XYZ file of C-alpha atoms in Angstrom:
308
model
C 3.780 -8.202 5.924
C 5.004 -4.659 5.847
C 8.690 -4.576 8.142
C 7.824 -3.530 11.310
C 5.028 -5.559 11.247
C 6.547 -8.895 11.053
C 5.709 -10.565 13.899
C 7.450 -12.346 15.732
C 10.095 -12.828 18.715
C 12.392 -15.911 18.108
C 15.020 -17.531 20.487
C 17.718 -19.528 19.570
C 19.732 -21.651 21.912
C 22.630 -22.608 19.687
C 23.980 -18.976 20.091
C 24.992 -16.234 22.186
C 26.474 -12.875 21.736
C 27.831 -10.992 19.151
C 30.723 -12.586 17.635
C 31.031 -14.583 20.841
C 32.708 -17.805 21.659
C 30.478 -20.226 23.224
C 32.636 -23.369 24.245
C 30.649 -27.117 23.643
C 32.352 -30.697 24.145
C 35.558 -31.686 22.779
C 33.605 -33.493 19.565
C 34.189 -29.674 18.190
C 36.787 -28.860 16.358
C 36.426 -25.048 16.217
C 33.916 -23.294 18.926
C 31.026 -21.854 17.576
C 30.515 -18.062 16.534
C 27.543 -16.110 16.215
C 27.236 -13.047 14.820
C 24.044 -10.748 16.096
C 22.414 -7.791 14.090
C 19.389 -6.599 12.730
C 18.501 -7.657 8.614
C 15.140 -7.049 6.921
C 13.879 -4.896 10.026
C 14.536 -8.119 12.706
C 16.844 -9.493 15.209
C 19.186 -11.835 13.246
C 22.219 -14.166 13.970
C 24.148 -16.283 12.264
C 26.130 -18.987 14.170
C 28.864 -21.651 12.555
C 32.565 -23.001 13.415
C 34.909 -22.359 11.756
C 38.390 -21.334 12.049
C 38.057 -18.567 9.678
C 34.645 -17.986 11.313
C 35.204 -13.840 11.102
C 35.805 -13.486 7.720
C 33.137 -15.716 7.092
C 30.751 -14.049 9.164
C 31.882 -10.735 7.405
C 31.113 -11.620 4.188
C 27.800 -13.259 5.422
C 27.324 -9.281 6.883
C 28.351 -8.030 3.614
C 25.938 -9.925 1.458
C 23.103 -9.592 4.084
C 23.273 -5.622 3.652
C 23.646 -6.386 -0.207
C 19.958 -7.956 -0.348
C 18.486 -5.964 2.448
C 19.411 -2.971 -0.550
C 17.362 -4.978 -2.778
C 13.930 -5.626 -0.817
C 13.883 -3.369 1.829
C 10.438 -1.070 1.969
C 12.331 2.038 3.691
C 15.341 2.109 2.033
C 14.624 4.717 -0.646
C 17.147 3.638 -3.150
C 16.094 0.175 -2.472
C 14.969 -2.127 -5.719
C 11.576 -2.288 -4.171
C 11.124 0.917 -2.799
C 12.334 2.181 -6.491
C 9.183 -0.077 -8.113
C 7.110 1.229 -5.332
C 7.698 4.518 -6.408
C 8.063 4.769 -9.966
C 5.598 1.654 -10.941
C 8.415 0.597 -12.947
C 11.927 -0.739 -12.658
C 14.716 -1.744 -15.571
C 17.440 -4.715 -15.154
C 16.277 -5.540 -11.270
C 19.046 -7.898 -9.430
C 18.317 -11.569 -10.169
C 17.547 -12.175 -6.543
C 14.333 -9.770 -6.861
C 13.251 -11.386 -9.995
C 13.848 -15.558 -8.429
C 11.830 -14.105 -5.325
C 9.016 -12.493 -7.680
C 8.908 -15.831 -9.198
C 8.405 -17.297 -6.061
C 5.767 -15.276 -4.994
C 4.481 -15.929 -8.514
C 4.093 -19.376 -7.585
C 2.785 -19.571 -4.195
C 0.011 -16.921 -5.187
C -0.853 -19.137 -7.734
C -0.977 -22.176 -5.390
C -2.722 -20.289 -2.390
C -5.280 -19.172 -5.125
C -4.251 -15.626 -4.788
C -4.322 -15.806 -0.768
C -0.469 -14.944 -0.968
C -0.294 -11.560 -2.275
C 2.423 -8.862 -2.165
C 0.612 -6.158 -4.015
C -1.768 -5.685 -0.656
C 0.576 -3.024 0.652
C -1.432 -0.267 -0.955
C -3.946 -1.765 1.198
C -1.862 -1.917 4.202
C -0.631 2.021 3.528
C -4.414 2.925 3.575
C -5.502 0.972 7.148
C -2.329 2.652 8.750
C -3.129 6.422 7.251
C -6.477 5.944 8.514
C -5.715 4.006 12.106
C -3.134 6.881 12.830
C -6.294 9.290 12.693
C -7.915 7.255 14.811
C -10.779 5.984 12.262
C -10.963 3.224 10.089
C -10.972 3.504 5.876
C -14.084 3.791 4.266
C -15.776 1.312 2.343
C -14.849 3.875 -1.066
C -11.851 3.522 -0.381
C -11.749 0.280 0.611
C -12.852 -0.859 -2.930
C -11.028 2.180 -4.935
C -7.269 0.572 -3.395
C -8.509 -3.041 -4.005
C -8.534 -2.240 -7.844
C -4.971 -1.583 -7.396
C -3.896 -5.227 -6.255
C -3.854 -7.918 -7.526
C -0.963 -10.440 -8.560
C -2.007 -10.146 -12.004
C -1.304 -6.980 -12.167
C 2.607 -7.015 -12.176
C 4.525 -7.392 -15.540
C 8.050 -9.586 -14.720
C 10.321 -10.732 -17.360
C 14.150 -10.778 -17.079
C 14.688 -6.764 -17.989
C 11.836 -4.960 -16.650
C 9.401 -5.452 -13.811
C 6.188 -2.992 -13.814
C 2.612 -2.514 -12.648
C -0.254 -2.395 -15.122
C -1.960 0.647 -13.381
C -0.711 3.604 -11.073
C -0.837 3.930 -7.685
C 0.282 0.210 -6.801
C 2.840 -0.933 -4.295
C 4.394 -3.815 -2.955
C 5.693 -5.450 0.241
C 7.833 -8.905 0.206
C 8.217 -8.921 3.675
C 6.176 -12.214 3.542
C 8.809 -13.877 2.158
C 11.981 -11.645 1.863
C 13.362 -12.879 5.201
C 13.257 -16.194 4.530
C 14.537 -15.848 0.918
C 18.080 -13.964 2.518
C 18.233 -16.918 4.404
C 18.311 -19.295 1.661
C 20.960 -16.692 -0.095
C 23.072 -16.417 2.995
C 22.778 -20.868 3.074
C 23.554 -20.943 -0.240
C 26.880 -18.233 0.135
C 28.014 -20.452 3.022
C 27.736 -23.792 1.218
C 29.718 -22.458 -1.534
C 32.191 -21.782 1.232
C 32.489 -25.338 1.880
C 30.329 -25.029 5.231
C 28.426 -27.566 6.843
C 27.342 -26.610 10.121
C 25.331 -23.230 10.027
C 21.966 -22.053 11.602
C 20.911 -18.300 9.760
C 18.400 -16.646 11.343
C 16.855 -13.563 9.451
C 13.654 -13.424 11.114
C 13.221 -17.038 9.507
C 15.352 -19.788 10.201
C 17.357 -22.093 7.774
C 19.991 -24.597 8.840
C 22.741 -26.102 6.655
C 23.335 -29.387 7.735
C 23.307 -29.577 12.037
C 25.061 -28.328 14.592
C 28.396 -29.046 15.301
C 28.729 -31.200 18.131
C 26.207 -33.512 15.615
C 22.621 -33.300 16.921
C 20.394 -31.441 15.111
C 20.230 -26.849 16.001
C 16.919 -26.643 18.556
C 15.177 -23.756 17.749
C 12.518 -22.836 19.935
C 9.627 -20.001 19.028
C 7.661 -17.116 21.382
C 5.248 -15.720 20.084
C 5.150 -12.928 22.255
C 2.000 -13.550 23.449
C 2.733 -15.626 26.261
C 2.794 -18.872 24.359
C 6.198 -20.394 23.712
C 6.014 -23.268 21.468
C 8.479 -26.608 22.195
C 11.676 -26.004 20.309
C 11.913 -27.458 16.765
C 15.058 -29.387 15.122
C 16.485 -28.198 12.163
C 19.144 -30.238 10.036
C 19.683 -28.928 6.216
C 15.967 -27.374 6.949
C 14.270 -24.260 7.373
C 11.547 -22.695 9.364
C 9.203 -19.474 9.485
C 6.248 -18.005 11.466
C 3.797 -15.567 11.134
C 1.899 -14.284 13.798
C -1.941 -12.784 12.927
C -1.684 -11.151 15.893
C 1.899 -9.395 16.192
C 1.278 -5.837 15.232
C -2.488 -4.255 15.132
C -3.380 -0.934 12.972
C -5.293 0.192 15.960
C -4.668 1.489 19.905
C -7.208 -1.491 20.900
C -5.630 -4.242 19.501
C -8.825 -5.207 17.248
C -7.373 -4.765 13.712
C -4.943 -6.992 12.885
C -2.135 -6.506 10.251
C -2.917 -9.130 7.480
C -5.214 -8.000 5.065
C -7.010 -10.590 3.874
C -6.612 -9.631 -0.434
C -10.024 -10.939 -1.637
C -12.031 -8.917 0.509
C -9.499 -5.582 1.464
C -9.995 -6.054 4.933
C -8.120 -7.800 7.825
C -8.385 -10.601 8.593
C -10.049 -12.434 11.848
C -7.001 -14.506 13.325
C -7.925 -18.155 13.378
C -4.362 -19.084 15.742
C -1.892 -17.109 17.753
C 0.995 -17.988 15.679
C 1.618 -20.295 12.620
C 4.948 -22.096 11.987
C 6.146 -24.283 9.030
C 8.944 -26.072 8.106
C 10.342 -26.826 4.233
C 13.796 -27.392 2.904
C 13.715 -23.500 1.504
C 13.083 -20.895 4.182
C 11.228 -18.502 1.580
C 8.841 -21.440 1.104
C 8.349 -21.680 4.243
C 8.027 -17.964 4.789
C 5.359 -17.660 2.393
C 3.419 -20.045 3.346
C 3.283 -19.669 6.931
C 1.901 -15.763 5.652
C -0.867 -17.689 3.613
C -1.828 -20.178 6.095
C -2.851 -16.982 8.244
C -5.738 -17.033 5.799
C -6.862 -20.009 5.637
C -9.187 -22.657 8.264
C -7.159 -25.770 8.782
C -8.734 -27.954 6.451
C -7.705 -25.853 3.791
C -4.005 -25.796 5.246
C -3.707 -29.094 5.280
C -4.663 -29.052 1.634
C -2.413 -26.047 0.500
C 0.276 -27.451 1.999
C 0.355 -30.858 -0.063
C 1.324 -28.823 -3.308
C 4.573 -28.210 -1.317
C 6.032 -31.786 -0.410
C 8.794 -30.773 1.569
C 6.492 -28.170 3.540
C 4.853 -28.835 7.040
C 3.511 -27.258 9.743
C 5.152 -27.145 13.057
């Protein structure tokens, strides 16, 4: 979950360059622009037409630095990194509390699976790995009394953690949630025909010449899976596999919040698709724990959510 750890290498193929003009057939009105970056510690583009496609894509910029201020894990002055530090922050930005809710809800549904409070967990395997020895077992158990969804406070002027020593990582779910944000900024703008990509994808409405955007997903494994369609939907993957703690490549980067450990992957890469890419996001990071059975299951408390 942590930011460099997430996971994943994504191409696009509605897109190309930054701010470049790609020409399509004469259905078009306007040819499409794409703007390239890097948001929430991935590649990220966001392609539309438009004939005020710059100052569009500017503002789109704008606001993706905004939130990137609010749940970024190395930014120091960062909301998060602020609660991450002091255990303890006072009138957060509304986007931090919806996305706590959020989490709220799929920890809840994933029965506690989905878990953003593991990063103390996650700080201790990567201390440890970068000696070149695993944790022990004491402290294994010591940092798992420090997690726990239950153990955050949230109400409108104050989020906390009931004991010291906690932290938190949203980068299960933070890239899709910009997403949705940078959707919802572009609606407002009248837009129709957008594909955001933050790490996660989410589409408003399809692409401009009518068909749906393909997106198409490499895991960077040497498995590319066939390109999904996305029309007023969203999509995010996870990869078990994408970043290890250790120079072997044996210990994996999701921790697995029951048991403090990491888990075994059960699949190279898992992809889902809802109408909100922060749904999405988070549950493609709790599927990672789960057989497929159980899934299948999680996945029905979610109606617009499937796998890919």
């Amino acid at each position: 979950m942590p930011e460099f750890s997430r996971r994943r290498f994504l191409t696009i193929f509605a897109a190309a360059g930054t701010l470049a003009t790609v020409p399509f057939t004469l259905k078009a009105q306007q040819p499409i622009r794409t703007w390239k970056g890097v948001a929430m510690g991935a590649a990220a583009s966001i392609s539309l037409s438009h004939p005020n496609a710059d100052n569009i894509l500017s503002r789109a910029t704008r606001e993706l630095e905004r939130l990137e201020n609010i749940f970024s894990l190395y930014r120091e002055h960062s909301t998060l990194a602020q609660l991450n530090r002091d255990g303890v922050i006072d009138a957060p930005p509304f986007e931090f509390l919806e996305c706590l809710g959020l989490c709220g809800i799929i920890n809840r549904a994933s029965g506690g699976l989905f878990d953003p409070t593991v990063q103390s967990l996650w700080r201790l395997y990567a201390q440890s790995h970068s000696q070149g020895r695993p944790p022990e077992n004491e402290s294994i158990r010591e940092t798992l009394l420090r997690t726990g969804w239950d153990k955050v406070a949230i109400n409108q002027g104050r989020v906390s953690f009931k004991r010291p020593n906690m932290a938190m990582t949203l980068n299960g779910i933070a890239q899709g949630y910009v997403a949705d944000r940078i959707a919802k900024l572009l609606r407002h703008d009248g837009l129709n025909n957008v594909l955001i990509n933050t790490g996660e994808f989410a589409a408003l409405g399809g692409h401009p010449e009518g068909k749906d955007w393909p997106v198409s997903i490499d895991t960077g494994l040497g498995i590319r899976k066939e390109k999904v369609m996305l029309r007023d939907n969203a999509l995010a993957t996870s990869l078990p596999n994408g970043t290890f703690f250790d120079q072997a490549g044996l210990v994996g980067h999701i921790i697995d919040p029951r048991t403090g450990r990491p888990t075994q992957a059960r699949t190279e890469a898992v992809s889902v698709t809802a109408t909100s890419a922060a749904v999405a996001d988070g549950l493609s990071t709790a599927i990672c724990l789960m057989s497929k059975g159980e899934a299948a299951k999680f996945l029905t408390q979610f109606p617009s959510a499937q796998m890919a």
